[in-house]
Short mmCIF file of C-alpha atoms and ligand atoms in Angstrom, two decimals:
data_model
loop_
_atom_site.label_atom_id
_atom_site.label_comp_id
_atom_site.label_asym_id
_atom_site.label_seq_id
_atom_site.Cartn_x
_atom_site.Cartn_y
_atom_site.Cartn_z
CA MET X 26 145.85 62.30 151.06
CA SER X 27 146.75 59.15 149.33
CA LYS X 28 149.61 59.73 147.00
CA TYR X 29 150.34 56.45 145.43
CA ALA X 30 148.53 55.46 141.96
CA ARG X 31 148.35 51.73 141.85
CA ILE X 32 146.73 49.28 139.38
CA THR X 33 143.45 47.99 140.63
CA GLY X 34 141.48 46.35 137.28
CA TRP X 35 142.36 45.62 133.58
CA GLY X 36 140.69 44.54 131.01
CA LYS X 37 141.22 43.89 126.93
CA TYR X 38 139.37 43.38 123.83
CA VAL X 39 140.11 41.91 120.50
CA PRO X 40 137.64 41.44 117.65
CA GLU X 41 136.94 38.00 116.67
CA ARG X 42 138.14 38.06 113.11
CA ARG X 43 141.75 36.83 112.69
CA LEU X 44 143.73 37.64 109.72
CA THR X 45 146.93 35.46 109.18
CA ASN X 46 150.02 35.76 107.36
CA PHE X 47 148.64 33.07 105.08
CA ASP X 48 145.41 35.27 104.43
CA LEU X 49 147.62 38.10 103.59
CA GLU X 50 149.57 35.84 100.94
CA LYS X 51 146.45 35.74 98.55
CA MET X 52 145.77 39.54 99.16
CA ILE X 53 149.38 41.02 98.33
CA ASP X 54 152.91 40.06 97.47
CA THR X 55 154.18 38.63 100.62
CA SER X 56 155.05 35.54 102.60
CA ASP X 57 154.51 34.14 106.07
CA GLU X 58 157.99 33.70 106.38
CA TRP X 59 159.08 37.14 105.59
CA ILE X 60 156.18 38.60 108.04
CA ARG X 61 157.51 36.07 110.95
CA THR X 62 160.60 36.32 110.59
CA ARG X 63 161.10 39.83 110.02
CA THR X 64 158.47 40.93 112.67
CA GLY X 65 157.24 37.86 114.89
CA ILE X 66 153.59 38.18 113.59
CA ARG X 67 151.66 35.23 112.89
CA GLU X 68 148.16 36.89 112.78
CA ARG X 69 146.27 39.83 113.88
CA ARG X 70 142.87 40.95 114.85
CA ILE X 71 140.32 43.20 112.28
CA ALA X 72 137.35 44.92 113.48
CA ALA X 73 134.09 43.83 112.17
CA PRO X 74 131.93 46.35 110.22
CA GLY X 75 130.63 48.51 112.96
CA GLU X 76 133.22 47.89 115.44
CA THR X 77 134.97 51.07 116.41
CA CYS X 78 137.56 52.73 118.64
CA CYS X 79 134.57 53.48 121.12
CA SER X 80 133.02 50.10 121.10
CA MET X 81 136.38 48.45 121.55
CA SER X 82 137.31 50.54 124.32
CA LEU X 83 134.12 50.03 126.01
CA ALA X 84 134.38 46.25 125.99
CA SER X 85 137.95 46.67 127.67
CA ALA X 86 137.10 49.07 129.88
CA ARG X 87 133.83 47.20 131.35
CA GLN X 88 136.11 44.42 132.33
CA ALA X 89 138.81 46.63 133.92
CA LEU X 90 136.05 48.43 136.00
CA ALA X 91 134.40 45.08 136.95
CA MET X 92 137.77 44.01 138.25
CA ALA X 93 138.26 47.08 140.28
CA HIS X 94 134.78 46.78 141.65
CA LEU X 95 134.46 50.42 140.49
CA PRO X 96 131.08 51.27 139.16
CA PRO X 97 131.03 53.64 136.14
CA SER X 98 129.06 56.43 138.18
CA ASP X 99 132.11 56.41 140.67
CA VAL X 100 134.69 56.98 137.74
CA GLU X 101 136.39 60.55 138.41
CA LEU X 102 138.35 60.52 135.05
CA ILE X 103 138.77 58.78 131.85
CA ILE X 104 141.93 58.93 129.43
CA VAL X 105 141.72 57.10 126.08
CA ALA X 106 144.96 56.98 124.21
CA THR X 107 144.48 56.38 120.39
CA SER X 108 145.73 57.34 117.04
CA THR X 109 142.34 55.86 115.42
CA PRO X 110 139.41 57.35 116.96
CA ASP X 111 135.86 57.32 115.67
CA TYR X 112 135.95 60.96 114.73
CA LEU X 113 138.66 63.75 114.68
CA VAL X 114 136.18 65.66 117.07
CA PRO X 115 134.60 65.20 119.33
CA ALA X 116 137.29 62.96 121.50
CA VAL X 117 136.39 59.39 121.65
CA ALA X 118 136.76 59.57 125.36
CA SER X 119 133.61 61.60 125.79
CA MET X 120 131.97 59.14 123.81
CA VAL X 121 133.35 56.30 125.95
CA GLN X 122 132.17 58.35 128.72
CA ASP X 123 128.59 58.46 127.70
CA ARG X 124 128.08 55.26 126.86
CA LEU X 125 129.76 53.51 129.83
CA GLY X 126 127.33 55.64 132.20
CA ALA X 127 130.56 57.34 133.80
CA GLY X 128 128.28 60.60 133.65
CA ASN X 129 130.47 62.13 136.83
CA ALA X 130 133.68 61.66 134.96
CA PRO X 131 135.67 64.43 132.79
CA ALA X 132 137.09 62.47 129.83
CA PHE X 133 139.90 63.42 127.24
CA SER X 134 141.60 61.35 124.58
CA LEU X 135 145.52 61.70 124.17
CA GLN X 136 147.79 61.42 121.33
CA ALA X 137 150.96 60.01 121.28
CA GLY X 138 151.22 57.32 118.55
CA CYS X 139 152.45 54.09 120.08
CA THR X 140 153.48 55.71 123.24
CA GLY X 141 150.16 56.85 124.15
CA TRP X 142 148.78 54.37 126.65
CA VAL X 143 152.08 55.14 128.84
CA TYR X 144 151.62 58.65 128.60
CA ALA X 145 148.23 58.33 129.44
CA LEU X 146 149.05 56.06 132.31
CA VAL X 147 151.79 58.75 133.88
CA THR X 148 149.20 61.37 133.07
CA ALA X 149 146.60 59.75 134.94
CA SER X 150 148.96 59.09 137.92
CA GLN X 151 150.05 62.58 138.36
CA PHE X 152 145.88 63.30 138.73
CA ILE X 153 145.87 60.89 141.58
CA GLN X 154 149.30 61.71 143.15
CA THR X 155 148.34 65.48 143.48
CA GLY X 156 145.33 64.08 145.24
CA ALA X 157 142.78 65.71 142.52
CA TYR X 158 141.05 62.28 141.70
CA ARG X 159 141.06 59.35 143.45
CA ASN X 160 140.35 56.99 140.55
CA VAL X 161 141.19 57.15 136.57
CA LEU X 162 140.09 54.68 134.11
CA VAL X 163 143.24 54.44 131.41
CA ILE X 164 142.27 52.84 127.96
CA GLY X 165 144.53 52.28 124.97
CA THR X 166 142.81 51.33 121.69
CA GLU X 167 143.77 51.15 118.06
CA HIS X 168 141.42 50.94 114.88
CA LEU X 169 144.01 50.41 112.60
CA SER X 170 142.36 48.30 110.19
CA VAL X 171 140.96 51.33 108.65
CA GLY X 172 144.16 53.45 108.57
CA VAL X 173 146.31 51.14 106.67
CA ASP X 174 146.59 50.79 103.10
CA TRP X 175 145.70 47.27 102.22
CA THR X 176 147.79 47.41 98.78
CA ASP X 177 150.91 48.89 100.81
CA ARG X 178 152.73 45.13 101.93
CA ALA X 179 155.19 47.44 103.92
CA THR X 180 152.58 48.49 106.44
CA CYS X 181 149.49 46.49 106.32
CA VAL X 182 150.98 43.41 107.19
CA LEU X 183 152.35 44.79 110.65
CA PHE X 184 149.01 46.46 111.74
CA GLY X 185 145.89 45.22 113.77
CA ASP X 186 142.85 46.08 116.07
CA GLY X 187 142.45 45.79 119.76
CA SER X 188 142.03 47.56 123.15
CA GLY X 189 143.68 47.33 126.70
CA ALA X 190 142.16 49.22 129.94
CA VAL X 191 143.47 49.51 133.35
CA VAL X 192 141.99 51.28 136.40
CA LEU X 193 144.46 53.20 138.68
CA GLU X 194 143.28 54.01 141.84
CA ALA X 195 145.08 55.82 145.10
CA SER X 196 146.80 54.47 147.42
CA ASP X 197 148.44 55.27 151.04
CA GLN X 198 150.62 52.56 150.75
CA PRO X 199 154.02 53.35 148.81
CA THR X 200 153.12 51.26 145.76
CA GLY X 201 152.23 51.74 142.03
CA LEU X 202 154.32 54.08 139.81
CA LEU X 203 157.90 54.18 140.96
CA SER X 204 159.15 56.25 138.13
CA PHE X 205 158.52 57.40 134.70
CA ASP X 206 160.58 58.62 131.65
CA LEU X 207 158.61 60.34 128.70
CA GLY X 208 160.32 61.46 125.52
CA SER X 209 159.58 62.93 122.23
CA ASP X 210 161.74 63.97 119.18
CA GLY X 211 159.57 65.93 116.67
CA SER X 212 162.51 66.20 114.10
CA ASP X 213 161.46 62.66 112.82
CA TYR X 214 157.64 63.59 112.74
CA ASP X 215 157.25 62.19 109.39
CA ALA X 216 158.81 58.84 109.97
CA LEU X 217 155.44 57.38 111.03
CA ILE X 218 152.42 59.76 109.71
CA PHE X 219 149.12 59.90 108.56
CA PRO X 220 150.20 62.61 106.04
CA GLY X 221 146.59 63.65 104.42
CA CYS X 222 143.03 65.00 105.82
CA ALA X 223 144.18 67.26 107.90
CA GLY X 224 145.83 70.63 108.01
CA VAL X 225 148.70 70.47 105.91
CA HIS X 226 146.92 68.41 103.04
CA PRO X 227 142.98 69.09 103.89
CA PRO X 228 140.73 66.41 102.46
CA SER X 229 140.57 66.54 98.56
CA HIS X 230 140.04 64.07 95.60
CA ASP X 231 143.66 64.46 94.89
CA VAL X 232 144.62 63.83 98.41
CA ILE X 233 142.54 60.45 98.14
CA ASN X 234 144.01 59.58 94.84
CA GLN X 235 147.70 59.73 96.39
CA ARG X 236 146.51 57.62 99.16
CA LEU X 237 147.96 59.96 101.55
CA HIS X 238 144.79 59.58 104.18
CA TYR X 239 146.71 56.18 104.95
CA LEU X 240 149.65 55.26 107.53
CA ARG X 241 152.92 55.61 106.32
CA MET X 242 156.18 54.76 108.04
CA ASP X 243 159.93 54.53 107.21
CA GLY X 244 160.16 51.13 109.09
CA ARG X 245 164.15 51.37 109.14
CA ARG X 246 164.20 54.75 110.53
CA VAL X 247 161.77 53.98 113.26
CA PHE X 248 163.45 50.57 113.62
CA LYS X 249 166.62 52.34 114.51
CA PHE X 250 165.36 54.75 116.67
CA ALA X 251 163.26 51.97 118.80
CA SER X 252 166.16 49.72 119.19
CA ARG X 253 167.75 52.44 121.18
CA VAL X 254 165.27 54.04 123.09
CA LEU X 255 163.85 50.99 124.26
CA ALA X 256 166.71 50.11 126.63
CA ASP X 257 167.82 53.35 127.18
CA SER X 258 164.10 54.20 128.72
CA VAL X 259 163.95 50.97 130.69
CA ARG X 260 167.32 51.64 132.14
CA LYS X 261 166.34 55.06 132.99
CA VAL X 262 163.30 54.24 135.13
CA VAL X 263 165.01 51.28 136.93
CA ILE X 264 167.52 53.52 138.25
CA ASP X 265 165.14 56.33 139.23
CA SER X 266 163.37 53.64 141.10
CA GLY X 267 166.26 52.86 143.02
CA LEU X 268 166.28 49.21 141.81
CA THR X 269 168.57 47.23 139.45
CA ILE X 270 167.50 45.17 136.12
CA ASP X 271 167.43 42.07 138.23
CA ASP X 272 164.49 43.37 140.43
CA ILE X 273 162.47 43.48 137.68
CA ALA X 274 160.12 40.51 137.48
CA LEU X 275 158.89 41.49 133.81
CA ILE X 276 159.27 44.15 130.81
CA ILE X 277 156.16 44.87 128.94
CA PRO X 278 157.32 46.51 125.92
CA HIS X 279 155.25 48.19 122.82
CA GLN X 280 154.45 45.01 120.46
CA ALA X 281 156.01 46.67 117.26
CA ASN X 282 158.64 43.91 116.26
CA ASP X 283 159.92 41.04 118.17
CA ARG X 284 163.69 41.82 116.82
CA ILE X 285 163.60 45.08 118.38
CA ILE X 286 162.36 43.44 121.33
CA GLU X 287 165.27 41.18 121.28
CA LEU X 288 167.86 43.72 120.53
CA ALA X 289 166.88 45.55 123.96
CA ARG X 290 166.64 42.39 125.75
CA ARG X 291 170.13 41.79 125.06
CA ARG X 292 171.14 45.08 125.35
CA LEU X 293 169.21 45.11 129.05
CA LYS X 294 171.01 41.54 129.49
CA VAL X 295 167.61 40.32 130.85
CA PRO X 296 166.64 36.56 130.22
CA PRO X 297 163.75 35.84 127.58
CA GLU X 298 161.41 35.19 130.37
CA LYS X 299 161.45 38.69 131.69
CA MET X 300 160.43 40.14 128.33
CA MET X 301 156.69 39.82 127.39
CA VAL X 302 156.09 39.09 123.84
CA ASN X 303 152.75 38.49 122.56
CA ILE X 304 153.09 40.35 119.07
CA ASP X 305 152.34 36.89 117.53
CA ARG X 306 148.97 37.02 118.08
CA TYR X 307 147.80 40.59 117.48
CA GLY X 308 150.61 42.17 115.40
CA ASN X 309 151.13 46.01 116.00
CA THR X 310 148.14 47.25 117.93
CA SER X 311 150.07 50.66 118.67
CA ALA X 312 148.33 52.46 121.63
CA ALA X 313 146.67 48.81 122.67
CA SER X 314 149.64 46.94 122.72
CA ILE X 315 151.10 47.63 126.21
CA PRO X 316 147.95 46.91 127.95
CA LEU X 317 146.72 43.88 125.68
CA ALA X 318 150.43 42.85 126.57
CA LEU X 319 149.81 43.23 130.14
CA VAL X 320 146.54 41.39 130.30
CA ASP X 321 148.01 38.52 128.74
CA ALA X 322 151.14 38.35 130.85
CA LEU X 323 148.77 38.62 134.21
CA ASP X 324 146.76 35.40 132.74
CA GLU X 325 149.72 33.66 132.34
CA GLY X 326 150.82 34.48 135.67
CA ARG X 327 153.98 36.20 134.58
CA ILE X 328 153.06 38.99 137.22
CA GLN X 329 152.53 38.48 140.89
CA PRO X 330 152.00 40.61 143.83
CA GLY X 331 154.81 42.56 144.99
CA ASP X 332 156.77 42.36 141.59
CA ARG X 333 158.03 45.02 139.82
CA VAL X 334 157.07 45.47 136.29
CA VAL X 335 158.35 48.00 133.61
CA PHE X 336 156.13 49.40 130.56
CA VAL X 337 157.86 50.87 127.77
CA GLY X 338 156.62 52.04 124.44
CA PHE X 339 157.81 53.99 121.40
CA GLY X 340 156.44 55.22 117.94
CA ALA X 341 154.71 58.05 116.09
CA GLY X 342 156.29 61.31 117.04
CA LEU X 343 158.71 60.20 117.54
CA THR X 344 157.88 59.39 121.08
CA TRP X 345 158.95 57.10 123.88
CA ALA X 346 158.01 56.05 127.58
CA ALA X 347 158.73 53.99 130.26
CA ALA X 348 157.01 53.78 133.71
CA ALA X 349 158.19 51.31 136.71
CA PHE X 350 155.22 50.16 138.68
CA HIS X 351 155.06 48.18 141.87
CA TRP X 352 152.64 45.17 141.16
CA GLU X 353 150.08 45.40 144.06
CA PRO X 354 146.26 45.18 142.75
CA GLN X 355 145.04 44.44 146.25
CA GLU X 356 145.16 47.11 148.85
CA PRO X 357 148.17 46.12 151.10
CA MET X 358 146.40 47.18 154.11
CA SER X 359 147.84 44.91 156.78
CA ILE X 360 151.59 45.66 155.60
CA PRO X 361 152.95 48.52 157.75
CA VAL X 362 154.91 51.02 155.50
CA LEU X 363 158.25 50.53 157.48
CA ASP X 364 157.92 46.87 155.99
CA TRP X 365 158.41 48.01 152.81
CA PRO X 366 161.76 47.96 150.84
CA VAL X 367 163.89 51.07 151.92
CA ARG X 368 164.71 52.00 148.40
CA GLU X 369 161.00 51.72 147.11
CA ARG X 370 159.82 54.11 150.20
CA LEU X 371 162.69 56.45 149.30
CA ALA X 372 161.97 56.38 145.20
CA GLN X 373 158.67 58.39 145.20
CA PRO X 374 159.86 60.93 147.41
CA VAL X 375 163.09 61.54 145.66
CA ALA X 376 161.16 61.66 142.42
CA ARG X 377 158.75 64.13 143.82
CA ALA X 378 161.67 66.24 145.05
CA ARG X 379 163.21 66.10 141.78
CA THR X 380 160.53 67.39 140.17
CA ALA X 381 159.66 70.24 142.58
CA LEU X 382 163.23 71.15 142.03
CA TRP X 383 162.97 71.45 138.72
CA SER X 384 159.85 73.26 138.58
CA ALA X 385 161.18 75.58 141.03
CA ARG X 386 164.37 76.15 139.01
CA ILE X 387 161.77 76.95 135.94
CA SER X 388 159.55 79.77 137.71
CA LEU X 389 162.76 81.37 139.23
CA ALA X 390 164.24 81.76 135.65
CA THR X 391 160.59 82.75 134.40
CA LYS X 392 160.81 85.40 137.15
CA VAL X 393 164.31 86.55 136.88
CA GLU X 394 164.24 86.81 133.32
CA PRO X 395 162.36 89.80 132.63
CA LEU X 396 164.16 91.51 134.99
CA LEU X 397 167.92 90.84 133.30
CA LEU X 398 166.41 91.63 129.81
CA PRO X 399 167.36 95.22 130.37
CA LEU X 400 170.73 94.14 131.39
CA TYR X 401 171.07 91.94 128.26
CA GLY X 402 170.18 95.20 126.15
CA PHE X 403 172.88 97.51 128.02
CA ALA X 404 175.42 94.64 127.49
CA ALA X 405 174.87 94.20 123.62
CA GLY X 406 175.00 98.01 123.40
CA TYR X 407 178.25 98.11 125.01
CA ARG X 408 179.94 95.15 123.22
CA LYS X 409 178.78 97.03 119.91
CA ARG X 410 180.01 100.33 121.55
CA ARG X 411 183.52 98.53 122.04
CA LYS X 412 183.79 96.83 118.67
CA LYS X 413 183.55 100.15 116.62
CA GLU X 414 186.23 101.78 119.11
O1 UT7 C 124 154.49 50.82 116.53
C1 UT7 C 124 155.34 51.90 116.06
C2 UT7 C 124 156.84 51.85 115.89
N1 UT7 C 124 156.95 50.90 114.35
C3 UT7 C 124 158.25 50.24 114.49
O2 UT7 C 124 158.71 50.43 115.54
C4 UT7 C 124 158.60 49.72 113.32
C5 UT7 C 124 160.02 49.51 113.17
N2 UT7 C 124 160.24 48.89 111.89
C6 UT7 C 124 160.33 47.77 111.46
O3 UT7 C 124 159.94 46.88 112.28
C7 UT7 C 124 160.95 47.29 110.36
O4 UT7 C 124 161.44 48.23 109.85
C8 UT7 C 124 159.87 46.46 109.39
C9 UT7 C 124 159.37 45.28 109.70
C10 UT7 C 124 158.52 47.58 109.20
C11 UT7 C 124 160.42 46.26 107.93
O5 UT7 C 124 161.43 45.47 108.46
P1 UT7 C 124 163.22 45.58 107.58
O6 UT7 C 124 163.78 44.59 107.78
O7 UT7 C 124 163.42 46.90 108.08
O8 UT7 C 124 162.71 45.52 106.11
P2 UT7 C 124 163.01 46.51 104.76
O9 UT7 C 124 161.61 47.97 104.95
O10 UT7 C 124 164.10 46.90 104.82
O11 UT7 C 124 162.49 45.86 103.83
C12 UT7 C 124 163.31 44.68 103.12
C13 UT7 C 124 163.14 44.08 102.02
C14 UT7 C 124 162.72 44.94 100.87
O12 UT7 C 124 162.53 44.38 99.65
P3 UT7 C 124 164.50 44.98 98.72
O13 UT7 C 124 163.83 46.31 98.71
O14 UT7 C 124 165.63 44.66 99.76
O15 UT7 C 124 164.34 44.00 97.63
C15 UT7 C 124 160.96 45.29 100.62
O16 UT7 C 124 160.62 45.76 99.71
O17 UT7 C 124 161.56 43.33 102.40
C16 UT7 C 124 160.57 43.88 100.92
N3 UT7 C 124 159.17 43.79 101.93
C17 UT7 C 124 158.60 42.85 102.21
N4 UT7 C 124 158.68 41.56 101.46
C18 UT7 C 124 157.70 40.77 101.52
C19 UT7 C 124 158.61 44.88 102.59
N5 UT7 C 124 157.81 44.58 102.87
C20 UT7 C 124 157.43 43.08 102.74
C21 UT7 C 124 156.15 42.32 102.92
N6 UT7 C 124 156.43 40.89 102.61
N7 UT7 C 124 155.26 42.61 103.73
#
């Protein structure tokens, strides 16, 4: 059974229409200077009428499949990470599956805000590492231009549309995903939120009049959180992979703000060339931003076979996630396993052993707990009696 999940194909799509900071100056009370110095964004792409999460996903997915030489009919699973699907129901992944001609693949969408694509990548890897599927198409797409309030300068200048996709395939060689870190802190759920038109505020004229159907963000709160988790999560996956930060060729962070990326870079003590930044071109494309940055990094020749890269995301939830990858898009058939660096050979079995131990502990606790309940009751009763005496 192949136990390793490596990326074998990738693709991206961004809409034709560019919306520059200067265009925004004509629409709202803002300036190119404010947007550039506070965020690093110069322009973003805006979907044309008729372009949607589904159509953008199809465009990036087709490129990724072509590069992996994988016909759509051979795709075994599709995951689309997005917060801006075509419809609330059905999942956009099902529409992508149909229009792609991937009739044999189950498909689902995954929502974890801007962290969604890394969550999806790690989820896909689990299916491959357990032997359930030999390949998975992992897409991150956002159609945020329909979700932002174009009268709210605090948010509308930040976001853009786009899509990125990769194909993950099983490999016998110890390559691909080395380790991951997934996190969530729901106590700050309202820091980045679409408050209206769902369960708490069902669609109504009032909800629309209050513009609750648009994205709202407490920028400072998210900024503080992001600046902390970005570096911490990278550090964790680097250590769990048995590597040091110097072993990492490129860190590909979620593109939300170049100041957040710069703060993390300083905390991690890595040179600027090891941090991928392309926010100037696309703005914040949420779940699409990391795969878009990956494809740009590859186009710029910043990742070579054999490199280790780290993807790291953060966003609504609040959530965060990082994944360390050994970059080996071509199956390294000719390299005997023993020639691989020892720590890389060890990283995945160690991670698996840790997960197995953790699951054993949980299942033991689940089994033992009911047996202990009568004892707890007896002990509580005993304590009460003693108190009375
Ligand atoms: O992708 C998911 C994760 N998202 C993030 O990680 C975003 C994290 N947050 C951020 O990147 C930053 O907080 C923002 C870029 C959103 C905002 O930057 P900031 O430096 O935190 O600005 P601020 O919200 O503290 O606002 C500073 C000033 C305010 O004016 P006063 O009250 O100081 O007079 C705002 O009204 O900037 C004003 N302002 C603007 N001025 C011109 C806010 N938006 C704009 C604007 N143009 N577009």
